Amino acid sequence: MKQSRGAKDRKRTFLLITIPVVALFFCFNTLPLIRGFLYSFTNFKGYGSYDWVGLRNYADLFGDLRVGKSYRFTFQYAVVSTILTNILSLLLALGLSARIKGKSILRGIYFIPNVLGGLVVGYIFSFFFTYVLPAAGRALGIGFLSSSFLSSTSKAWIAIVIVGCWQATALNTIIYIAGLQTVPEEVYEAGAIDGAGGWKRFWSLTFPLIIPFFSINLVLCMKNFLMVFDQIIALTRGGPSQSTESISYLIYNNGMSGGQFGFQSANAFLFFVVIVTISVFQMRITGRKEEQL
Amino acid sequence: MRKTVNWTATVLLLLGCTAIFFPLYMAVMIAFKQPAEMTNDILGALALPADWSLSNFAEAMRVTDFWHSFGNSLLLTVSTVLLAIFLHGLAGFAIGRSVGSSRIYTVIYLYIVSGMFVPFAILMMPLVKQTAQLGMANRLGVVALYTVFFMPLNLMLYKGYLTNIPLALEEAARVDGAGTWKTYWSVVFPIMKPMHATVAVLTAMSTWNDVMTPLVILSGTGQNTLPLAQLNFQTQFGTNYNLAFASYLLALIPILLFYLVCQKQILNGVVNGAVK
């Protein structure tokens, strides 16, 4: 029968495509994840021989001040940046969806930071924070600005937040604009910036309609900010005195060249568990909110 | 109702553009200046250069071996994009068309998509060991890693796109005597063209700007990508910021040109990738 031969051919072809794809994925995603998990039970330095140490790395992880500090910095950075980015991009998206002149050019301009690489952007801002901002602070007599943010343990993280938001706002704005396009024009026009009445209507009419896009942005933002690496390596390399060491940077720095391969494998696995937990938690919360509406 | 222009928003947004352009303006100014023009006040960084000489750019190209890094970045990006369209498209077809009727394929689909929860930083250390053992601590290894790393998102995109395409076309091709493989290339692949554009844009931008993968895989091989060259030559620039900024601009120009040319596809692609 012709029909069944066709179905058979289809099944066989699908299988011939799927098997190598799954094998490739397993080899370079699942296998290293398992191997990393196994390394986390060893005292491997990254070279030479090593022994099994059981759960010692995990026990040490929770008492390690440097690791604790990097989690605190990473979460503080991610939460603050996520909030700032979402406020900024929601405002921009509302503006860019209003009846403005040169709409498409302005939208194009506000997206530029997203296409630029984080490392080079970091280097450019590094010069700004080291020389330009302190010079401006001195000229204007503002003490807070007159020394470099990047050499202060209490202010360096602010510089990284600024650079992170500068880049991330672009993507979130575009997603909010896409969200606002799903809202009937009369509704969001009413919500555009024209006085307190408009704001009230925005919160009660427009915002509930774009909650799915709000949750996409929260999840995307949080995940990207928790992984922060390029900006750290360009701006501070974790300094001063490890005050801006993100988890990714710590894994890279101490795991690859600091002789802590086994210990940082445990850290990486803990980080994996944290990321999965947060993502699942976030999706649950935002999922429930959507249902309520 | 007459449509009126919202001037308040227009003016505010125009003012806001300074936040976007300021760092780029500063970069251009510094890149064209000579070290002697760099005074300690704000004007040292922000004033116009005495003359618009391209000498810093020529010197930066020589010092960082620009064309070599540029070639590598281009090679890695183009190969990754082509492989992604080829392999992820096929995977999206095979898995996407089977998910509804087969439980095994559903499991496979969820298995690959859940890879999105695994950031590179977590796999970095074992992957460095693994690629070294396989003799893949080179450009080929980087492309292989990208192909796997972007698979979850791209598979999801292709599968999502296919659910809106009726099976009838494929069945018609089958009745005409075409096998599944031929049907894919002659019927399904052309239909998925909008999704190929999205996949190409997303994959290309992530690959082009990525630092971590080439940093850990290519270190010590003498091969640089454009971002990696900035990192590796940072010490060589020393305090010659003019040279450094010329090099930064050279690294930014290709992607800015790409954005200028493909702006529409990029914006569409980015929204598709995030929202789907």
Coordinates of C-alpha atoms in Angstrom, one line a residue:
Chain A
M1 CA 0.0 0.0 0.0
K2 CA 1.4 3.4 -1.0
Q3 CA 0.0 5.3 2.0
S4 CA 1.7 3.1 4.6
R5 CA 4.9 3.1 2.7
G6 CA 4.9 6.9 2.8
A7 CA 4.2 6.9 6.5
K8 CA 7.0 4.4 7.0
D9 CA 9.4 6.6 5.0
R10 CA 8.4 9.6 7.1
K11 CA 9.0 7.8 10.4
R12 CA 12.4 6.5 9.3
T13 CA 13.5 9.9 8.0
F14 CA 12.4 11.6 11.3
L15 CA 14.4 9.0 13.2
L16 CA 17.5 9.5 11.1
I17 CA 17.3 13.2 11.7
T18 CA 16.5 13.0 15.4
I19 CA 19.1 10.5 16.5
P20 CA 22.2 12.5 15.5
V21 CA 20.7 15.7 16.8
V22 CA 19.9 14.2 20.2
A23 CA 23.4 12.6 20.3
L24 CA 25.0 15.9 19.6
F25 CA 22.9 17.7 22.2
F26 CA 23.7 14.9 24.8
C27 CA 27.5 15.1 24.1
F28 CA 27.9 18.8 24.5
N29 CA 25.1 19.7 27.0
T30 CA 24.0 16.8 29.2
L31 CA 27.4 14.9 29.3
P32 CA 29.3 18.0 30.5
L33 CA 26.6 18.7 33.1
I34 CA 27.0 15.1 34.4
R35 CA 30.8 15.4 34.3
G36 CA 30.7 18.7 36.1
F37 CA 28.5 17.1 38.8
L38 CA 31.0 14.3 39.2
Y39 CA 34.0 16.7 39.3
S40 CA 32.2 18.5 42.2
F41 CA 32.9 15.5 44.4
T42 CA 36.7 15.7 43.8
N43 CA 39.6 17.9 44.8
F44 CA 40.6 18.3 41.2
K45 CA 42.8 21.3 40.6
G46 CA 42.3 21.4 36.8
Y47 CA 45.5 19.4 36.2
G48 CA 47.3 16.4 37.7
S49 CA 45.7 13.7 39.8
Y50 CA 42.8 14.0 42.1
D51 CA 40.8 12.2 44.8
W52 CA 37.2 11.8 45.7
V53 CA 36.3 14.0 48.6
G54 CA 32.6 13.2 48.9
L55 CA 30.4 16.2 49.9
R56 CA 33.3 18.3 51.3
N57 CA 33.1 20.8 48.4
Y58 CA 29.5 21.4 49.1
A59 CA 30.0 21.8 52.8
D60 CA 32.9 24.2 52.2
L61 CA 30.7 26.1 49.7
F62 CA 28.3 27.2 52.3
G63 CA 31.0 28.4 54.7
D64 CA 33.1 30.1 52.0
L65 CA 33.1 33.9 52.4
R66 CA 34.1 34.7 48.9
V67 CA 31.3 32.5 47.4
G68 CA 28.8 34.0 49.8
K69 CA 30.0 37.5 48.7
S70 CA 29.6 36.7 45.0
Y71 CA 26.0 35.4 45.5
R72 CA 25.1 38.5 47.5
F73 CA 26.6 40.8 44.8
T74 CA 25.1 38.9 41.9
F75 CA 21.6 38.9 43.4
Q76 CA 21.7 42.5 44.5
Y77 CA 22.9 43.4 41.0
A78 CA 20.3 41.3 39.3
V79 CA 17.3 42.4 41.3
V80 CA 18.2 46.1 41.2
S81 CA 19.0 46.0 37.5
T82 CA 15.8 44.0 36.7
I83 CA 13.6 46.6 38.4
L84 CA 15.4 49.6 36.9
T85 CA 15.4 48.1 33.4
N86 CA 11.7 47.3 33.5
I87 CA 10.7 50.7 34.7
L88 CA 12.8 52.4 32.1
S89 CA 11.8 50.2 29.2
L90 CA 8.1 50.4 30.1
L91 CA 8.3 54.2 30.1
L92 CA 10.2 54.2 26.8
A93 CA 7.8 51.7 25.2
L94 CA 4.8 53.9 26.2
G95 CA 6.6 56.9 24.7
L96 CA 7.6 55.0 21.5
S97 CA 4.0 53.7 21.1
A98 CA 2.4 57.2 21.5
R99 CA 1.7 59.4 18.5
I100 CA 5.2 60.8 18.1
K101 CA 7.2 62.2 15.2
G102 CA 9.9 60.0 13.7
K103 CA 8.6 56.9 15.4
S104 CA 10.5 54.3 13.5
I105 CA 13.8 56.2 13.6
L106 CA 13.5 56.7 17.4
R107 CA 12.6 53.0 17.9
G108 CA 15.7 52.1 15.8
I109 CA 17.9 54.4 17.9
Y110 CA 16.8 53.1 21.2
F111 CA 17.5 49.5 20.1
I112 CA 21.2 50.2 19.3
P113 CA 22.6 49.2 22.7
N114 CA 21.3 45.7 22.3
V115 CA 23.3 45.0 19.1
L116 CA 26.6 46.1 20.6
G117 CA 28.8 43.6 22.4
G118 CA 28.9 43.8 26.2
L119 CA 32.6 43.6 26.4
V120 CA 33.4 46.6 24.2
V121 CA 30.5 48.6 25.7
G122 CA 32.0 47.8 29.1
Y123 CA 35.4 49.1 28.1
I124 CA 33.9 52.4 26.8
F125 CA 32.0 52.9 30.0
S126 CA 35.1 52.0 32.0
F127 CA 36.8 55.0 30.6
F128 CA 33.7 57.1 31.3
F129 CA 33.6 56.1 35.0
T130 CA 37.3 56.3 35.5
Y131 CA 38.0 59.7 33.9
V132 CA 35.0 61.6 32.5
L133 CA 32.5 61.3 35.4
P134 CA 35.1 62.2 38.1
A135 CA 36.2 65.1 36.0
A136 CA 32.6 66.3 35.7
G137 CA 32.2 65.8 39.5
R138 CA 35.2 67.9 40.2
A139 CA 34.2 70.6 37.8
L140 CA 30.7 70.8 39.3
G141 CA 31.9 70.4 42.8
I142 CA 29.9 67.2 43.5
G143 CA 31.9 65.2 46.0
F144 CA 30.0 61.9 45.4
L145 CA 31.1 61.9 41.7
S146 CA 34.6 63.2 42.0
S147 CA 36.3 59.9 42.6
S148 CA 36.0 56.9 40.3
F149 CA 33.0 54.6 41.0
L150 CA 35.1 51.7 39.8
S151 CA 37.8 52.0 42.5
S152 CA 35.3 52.2 45.4
T153 CA 34.1 49.0 47.0
S154 CA 30.7 50.6 47.8
K155 CA 30.0 52.2 44.4
A156 CA 31.5 49.9 41.8
W157 CA 28.4 47.8 41.6
I158 CA 26.4 50.9 40.7
A159 CA 28.5 51.4 37.7
I160 CA 27.9 47.8 36.6
V161 CA 24.1 48.3 37.1
I162 CA 24.2 51.4 34.9
V163 CA 26.0 49.6 32.1
G164 CA 23.8 46.6 32.4
C165 CA 20.6 48.7 32.3
W166 CA 21.9 50.7 29.4
Q167 CA 22.2 47.6 27.3
A168 CA 19.2 45.5 28.6
T169 CA 16.6 48.3 28.3
A170 CA 16.8 48.1 24.5
L171 CA 15.6 44.6 24.3
N172 CA 12.9 45.0 27.0
T173 CA 11.6 48.1 25.3
I174 CA 11.1 46.3 22.0
I175 CA 9.2 43.5 23.8
Y176 CA 7.0 45.9 25.6
I177 CA 6.3 47.7 22.3
A178 CA 5.2 44.4 20.9
G179 CA 3.0 43.9 23.9
L180 CA 1.4 47.3 23.5
Q181 CA 0.6 46.5 19.9
T182 CA -1.7 43.8 21.1
V183 CA -3.7 46.4 23.1
P184 CA -6.4 48.2 21.2
E185 CA -5.2 51.6 20.2
E186 CA -7.9 53.5 22.2
V187 CA -6.8 51.9 25.4
Y188 CA -3.1 52.6 25.3
E189 CA -3.6 56.1 23.8
A190 CA -5.6 56.8 27.0
G191 CA -2.7 55.4 29.0
A192 CA 0.0 57.5 27.3
I193 CA 1.7 60.3 29.2
D194 CA -1.0 62.9 29.6
G195 CA -1.6 63.6 33.2
A196 CA -2.6 61.7 36.3
G197 CA -5.8 60.4 34.8
G198 CA -3.8 58.8 32.0
W199 CA -1.6 57.0 34.5
K200 CA -4.5 55.7 36.5
R201 CA -6.0 54.3 33.3
F202 CA -2.6 52.8 32.3
W203 CA -2.4 50.8 35.5
S204 CA -6.0 49.7 35.4
L205 CA -6.5 49.1 31.7
T206 CA -3.3 48.8 29.7
F207 CA -0.9 47.2 32.2
P208 CA -3.1 44.1 32.9
L209 CA -3.3 43.5 29.2
I210 CA 0.5 43.4 28.8
I211 CA 1.2 41.2 31.9
P212 CA 2.3 38.3 29.7
F213 CA 5.0 40.6 28.2
F214 CA 5.9 41.8 31.7
S215 CA 6.5 38.3 32.8
I216 CA 8.6 37.5 29.7
N217 CA 10.7 40.5 30.5
L218 CA 11.1 39.7 34.1
V219 CA 12.3 36.1 33.4
L220 CA 14.6 37.2 30.5
C221 CA 16.1 40.1 32.5
M222 CA 16.6 38.2 35.7
K223 CA 18.3 35.3 33.9
N224 CA 20.6 37.5 31.9
F225 CA 21.6 39.6 34.8
L226 CA 22.3 36.6 37.0
M227 CA 24.7 35.4 34.3
V228 CA 26.6 38.7 34.2
F229 CA 30.1 38.2 32.9
D230 CA 31.2 40.5 30.0
Q231 CA 30.6 43.7 31.9
I232 CA 32.5 42.4 35.0
I233 CA 35.5 41.4 33.0
A234 CA 35.5 44.8 31.2
L235 CA 34.8 47.1 34.1
T236 CA 36.2 45.7 37.3
R237 CA 37.5 42.1 37.0
G238 CA 35.6 41.4 40.2
G239 CA 37.4 44.2 42.1
P240 CA 37.9 46.3 44.1
S241 CA 38.7 43.7 46.8
Q242 CA 36.2 41.2 45.3
S243 CA 33.2 43.5 45.8
T244 CA 31.9 42.9 42.3
E245 CA 32.7 39.3 41.7
S246 CA 29.7 37.7 40.0
I247 CA 29.1 34.0 40.2
S248 CA 30.0 33.4 36.6
Y249 CA 33.2 35.4 37.0
L250 CA 34.2 33.5 40.1
I251 CA 33.6 30.1 38.4
Y252 CA 35.7 31.3 35.4
N253 CA 38.4 32.9 37.4
N254 CA 39.0 30.4 40.2
G255 CA 37.9 27.3 38.3
M256 CA 39.9 27.8 35.2
S257 CA 43.1 29.2 36.6
G258 CA 42.8 29.3 40.4
G259 CA 43.3 25.6 41.0
Q260 CA 39.7 25.2 42.3
F261 CA 38.3 23.1 39.5
G262 CA 36.5 20.6 41.8
F263 CA 35.3 23.3 44.2
Q264 CA 34.0 25.6 41.5
S265 CA 32.3 22.6 39.9
A266 CA 30.3 22.3 43.1
N267 CA 29.6 26.0 42.9
A268 CA 28.5 25.7 39.3
F269 CA 26.1 22.9 40.1
L270 CA 24.7 24.9 43.0
F271 CA 24.3 27.8 40.6
F272 CA 22.5 25.5 38.2
V273 CA 20.0 24.5 40.9
V274 CA 19.5 28.1 41.8
I275 CA 18.8 29.2 38.2
V276 CA 16.3 26.3 37.6
T277 CA 14.5 27.1 40.9
I278 CA 14.2 30.7 40.2
S279 CA 13.0 30.2 36.6
V280 CA 10.4 27.6 37.7
F281 CA 9.3 29.9 40.6
Q282 CA 9.0 33.0 38.3
M283 CA 7.0 31.1 35.7
R284 CA 4.6 29.8 38.4
I285 CA 4.0 33.2 39.8
T286 CA 3.6 35.0 36.5
G287 CA 1.5 32.1 35.2
R288 CA -0.9 32.4 38.1
K289 CA -1.2 36.2 37.7
E290 CA -2.3 35.7 34.1
E291 CA -4.9 33.2 35.1
Q292 CA -6.4 35.5 37.6
L293 CA -7.2 38.1 35.0
Chain B
M1 CA -11.2 62.5 15.6
R2 CA -8.1 64.3 14.3
K3 CA -4.9 62.6 15.1
T4 CA -2.5 65.0 16.9
V5 CA 1.2 64.5 17.5
N6 CA 2.2 64.0 21.1
W7 CA 4.9 66.6 21.3
T8 CA 5.8 66.1 24.9
A9 CA 6.6 62.4 24.3
T10 CA 8.5 63.3 21.1
V11 CA 10.7 65.9 22.8
L12 CA 11.4 63.7 25.9
L13 CA 12.3 60.8 23.6
L14 CA 14.7 63.0 21.6
L15 CA 16.4 64.2 24.8
G16 CA 16.6 60.5 25.9
C17 CA 18.6 59.8 22.8
T18 CA 21.6 61.6 24.3
A19 CA 21.9 58.7 26.8
I20 CA 22.3 56.3 23.8
F21 CA 24.6 58.5 21.8
F22 CA 26.8 59.9 24.6
P23 CA 29.0 56.9 25.0
L24 CA 29.3 56.4 21.3
Y25 CA 30.1 60.1 20.8
M26 CA 32.8 59.9 23.4
A27 CA 34.3 56.8 21.8
V28 CA 34.5 58.5 18.4
M29 CA 36.1 61.7 19.9
I30 CA 38.8 59.8 21.7
A31 CA 39.5 57.4 18.8
F32 CA 40.4 60.3 16.6
K33 CA 42.5 62.2 19.0
Q34 CA 46.2 62.0 19.7
P35 CA 47.5 61.1 23.3
A36 CA 48.8 64.7 23.7
E37 CA 45.2 66.1 23.3
M38 CA 43.9 64.0 26.3
T39 CA 43.8 66.6 29.1
N40 CA 42.6 65.8 32.5
D41 CA 39.3 67.8 32.3
I42 CA 36.1 66.8 30.6
L43 CA 37.1 68.5 27.4
G44 CA 40.0 66.1 27.1
A45 CA 37.6 63.4 26.4
L46 CA 34.6 65.2 24.8
A47 CA 36.0 68.0 22.7
L48 CA 36.4 67.6 18.9
P49 CA 39.9 66.3 17.8
A50 CA 42.4 68.8 16.4
D51 CA 42.3 66.9 13.1
W52 CA 40.4 63.9 11.9
S53 CA 43.2 61.6 11.2
L54 CA 42.7 57.9 10.7
S55 CA 46.2 57.0 12.0
N56 CA 44.9 55.5 15.3
F57 CA 42.7 53.2 13.3
A58 CA 45.5 52.1 11.1
E59 CA 47.7 51.5 14.1
A60 CA 45.0 49.6 16.0
M61 CA 44.4 47.4 13.0
R62 CA 48.1 46.6 12.9
V63 CA 48.5 46.0 16.7
T64 CA 45.4 43.8 17.1
D65 CA 45.7 42.0 13.8
F66 CA 42.2 43.2 13.0
W67 CA 41.6 41.4 9.8
H68 CA 42.5 38.1 11.4
S69 CA 40.1 38.5 14.3
F70 CA 37.4 39.9 12.0
G71 CA 37.9 36.9 9.7
N72 CA 37.6 34.5 12.6
S73 CA 34.4 36.2 14.0
L74 CA 32.9 36.1 10.5
L75 CA 33.8 32.5 9.9
L76 CA 32.5 31.4 13.3
T77 CA 29.2 33.4 12.9
V78 CA 28.5 32.3 9.3
S79 CA 29.2 28.7 10.0
T80 CA 27.1 28.7 13.1
V81 CA 24.2 30.4 11.3
L82 CA 24.3 28.0 8.4
L83 CA 24.6 24.9 10.6
A84 CA 21.7 26.3 12.8
I85 CA 19.4 26.7 9.8
F86 CA 20.3 23.3 8.4
L87 CA 20.3 21.2 11.6
H88 CA 17.8 23.1 13.8
G89 CA 15.4 23.4 10.9
L90 CA 15.5 19.7 10.2
A91 CA 15.2 19.0 13.9
G92 CA 12.2 21.3 14.2
F93 CA 10.6 19.5 11.3
A94 CA 11.2 15.9 12.5
I95 CA 10.5 16.6 16.2
G96 CA 7.8 19.2 15.7
R97 CA 5.8 17.0 13.2
S98 CA 6.0 14.0 15.6
V99 CA 5.4 15.7 19.0
G100 CA 1.6 15.4 18.7
S101 CA 1.4 11.7 17.9
S102 CA 4.4 10.3 19.7
R103 CA 5.2 10.4 23.4
I104 CA 8.9 9.7 22.8
Y105 CA 9.2 12.7 20.6
T106 CA 7.5 14.8 23.2
V107 CA 10.0 13.7 25.8
I108 CA 12.9 14.4 23.3
Y109 CA 11.4 17.9 22.6
L110 CA 11.2 18.8 26.3
Y111 CA 14.6 17.3 26.9
I112 CA 16.3 19.6 24.4
V113 CA 14.2 22.7 25.2
S114 CA 15.0 22.3 28.9
G115 CA 18.7 23.0 27.9
M116 CA 17.7 26.7 28.0
F117 CA 18.1 26.4 31.8
V118 CA 21.7 25.5 31.5
P119 CA 23.9 28.6 31.1
F120 CA 27.3 28.3 29.6
A121 CA 29.1 29.3 32.8
I122 CA 27.9 26.0 34.4
L123 CA 29.2 23.8 31.6
M124 CA 32.3 25.8 31.0
M125 CA 34.8 23.8 33.0
P126 CA 33.9 20.3 31.9
L127 CA 33.5 21.5 28.3
V128 CA 37.0 22.9 28.3
K129 CA 38.3 19.4 29.4
Q130 CA 36.0 17.6 26.9
T131 CA 36.9 19.7 23.9
A132 CA 40.6 19.3 24.7
Q133 CA 40.3 15.6 25.0
L134 CA 38.4 15.4 21.6
G135 CA 41.0 17.6 19.9
M136 CA 38.3 20.2 19.5
A137 CA 39.8 23.1 21.4
N138 CA 39.7 25.1 18.2
R139 CA 37.3 27.0 15.9
L140 CA 35.5 23.8 15.0
G141 CA 34.8 23.1 18.7
V142 CA 33.4 26.6 19.2
V143 CA 31.0 26.2 16.3
A144 CA 29.9 22.8 17.6
L145 CA 29.3 24.3 21.0
Y146 CA 27.3 27.1 19.5
T147 CA 25.2 24.7 17.5
V148 CA 24.3 22.8 20.7
F149 CA 23.9 25.9 22.8
F150 CA 21.4 27.6 20.5
M151 CA 19.5 24.4 19.7
P152 CA 16.8 24.7 22.5
L153 CA 15.6 28.2 21.4
N154 CA 15.9 27.5 17.7
L155 CA 14.1 24.1 17.9
M156 CA 11.3 25.8 19.9
L157 CA 11.0 28.6 17.2
Y158 CA 10.9 26.2 14.3
K159 CA 8.5 23.8 16.0
G160 CA 6.2 26.8 16.9
Y161 CA 6.2 28.0 13.4
L162 CA 5.4 24.6 11.9
T163 CA 2.3 24.1 14.1
N164 CA 0.7 26.9 12.0
I165 CA 1.5 25.3 8.7
P166 CA -1.1 22.7 7.5
L167 CA 0.1 19.2 6.8
A168 CA -1.8 19.2 3.5
L169 CA 1.1 20.6 1.5
E170 CA 3.4 17.8 2.7
E171 CA 0.7 15.2 1.9
A172 CA 0.3 16.6 -1.6
A173 CA 4.0 16.3 -2.2
R174 CA 3.9 12.7 -0.9
V175 CA 1.1 11.8 -3.2
D176 CA 3.2 13.2 -6.0
G177 CA 5.8 10.6 -5.1
A178 CA 8.3 12.7 -3.2
G179 CA 10.0 11.1 -0.2
T180 CA 10.1 12.9 3.2
W181 CA 13.6 14.2 2.7
K182 CA 12.8 15.7 -0.6
T183 CA 9.5 17.0 0.7
Y184 CA 11.3 18.9 3.4
W185 CA 13.7 20.6 1.1
S186 CA 11.2 21.4 -1.7
V187 CA 8.2 22.3 0.4
V188 CA 8.8 22.8 4.1
F189 CA 12.2 24.5 4.0
P190 CA 11.0 27.3 1.7
I191 CA 7.8 27.8 3.8
M192 CA 9.9 28.3 6.9
K193 CA 11.8 31.2 5.4
P194 CA 10.5 33.9 7.9
M195 CA 11.7 31.6 10.7
H196 CA 15.1 31.1 9.0
A197 CA 15.5 34.9 9.1
T198 CA 14.7 35.0 12.8
V199 CA 17.0 32.1 13.6
A200 CA 19.8 33.7 11.5
V201 CA 19.5 37.1 13.2
L202 CA 19.3 35.7 16.8
T203 CA 22.1 33.2 16.3
A204 CA 24.3 35.7 14.4
M205 CA 24.1 38.4 17.1
S206 CA 24.7 36.1 20.0
T207 CA 27.6 34.4 18.2
W208 CA 29.2 37.7 17.1
N209 CA 29.1 39.3 20.5
D210 CA 29.9 36.2 22.6
V211 CA 33.0 36.4 24.8
M212 CA 33.0 33.5 27.1
T213 CA 33.0 30.6 24.7
P214 CA 36.0 31.7 22.6
L215 CA 37.7 32.9 25.8
V216 CA 37.8 29.5 27.4
I217 CA 38.0 27.3 24.2
L218 CA 40.4 29.3 22.0
S219 CA 42.8 30.7 24.7
G220 CA 46.3 29.6 23.8
T221 CA 45.5 28.7 20.2
G222 CA 46.5 32.1 18.9
Q223 CA 43.0 32.5 17.3
N224 CA 41.1 35.6 18.3
T225 CA 37.6 36.8 17.7
L226 CA 36.9 40.5 17.6
P227 CA 35.7 40.8 21.2
L228 CA 38.5 38.4 22.4
A229 CA 41.1 40.6 20.6
Q230 CA 39.9 43.6 22.7
L231 CA 40.3 41.5 25.8
N232 CA 43.7 40.1 24.9
F233 CA 45.2 43.4 23.7
Q234 CA 43.9 45.4 26.6
T235 CA 47.4 45.4 28.3
Q236 CA 49.1 46.2 25.0
F237 CA 47.0 49.4 24.6
G238 CA 48.4 50.5 28.0
T239 CA 47.5 54.1 28.7
N240 CA 47.1 54.9 25.0
Y241 CA 43.3 55.2 25.2
N242 CA 43.2 56.7 21.7
L243 CA 44.5 53.5 20.2
A244 CA 42.2 51.4 22.5
F245 CA 39.1 53.4 21.5
A246 CA 40.0 53.2 17.8
S247 CA 40.1 49.4 18.3
Y248 CA 36.8 49.4 20.2
L249 CA 35.1 51.3 17.3
L250 CA 36.6 48.9 14.8
A251 CA 35.0 46.1 16.7
L252 CA 31.6 47.8 16.9
I253 CA 31.4 49.0 13.2
P254 CA 30.6 45.6 11.6
I255 CA 27.6 44.9 13.9
L256 CA 26.4 48.5 13.6
L257 CA 26.5 48.2 9.8
F258 CA 24.7 44.9 10.0
Y259 CA 22.0 46.5 12.1
L260 CA 21.6 49.4 9.7
V261 CA 21.1 47.1 6.8
C262 CA 18.9 44.4 8.5
Q263 CA 17.1 46.6 11.1
K264 CA 13.7 45.3 10.3
Q265 CA 14.6 41.6 10.3
I266 CA 16.6 42.1 13.6
L267 CA 13.8 43.8 15.4
N268 CA 11.3 41.2 14.2
G269 CA 13.7 38.4 15.0
V270 CA 14.4 39.6 18.5
V271 CA 10.7 40.0 19.3
N272 CA 9.9 36.5 17.9
G273 CA 12.7 34.9 19.9
A274 CA 11.6 36.4 23.1
V275 CA 7.8 36.1 22.8
K276 CA 7.4 32.7 21.2

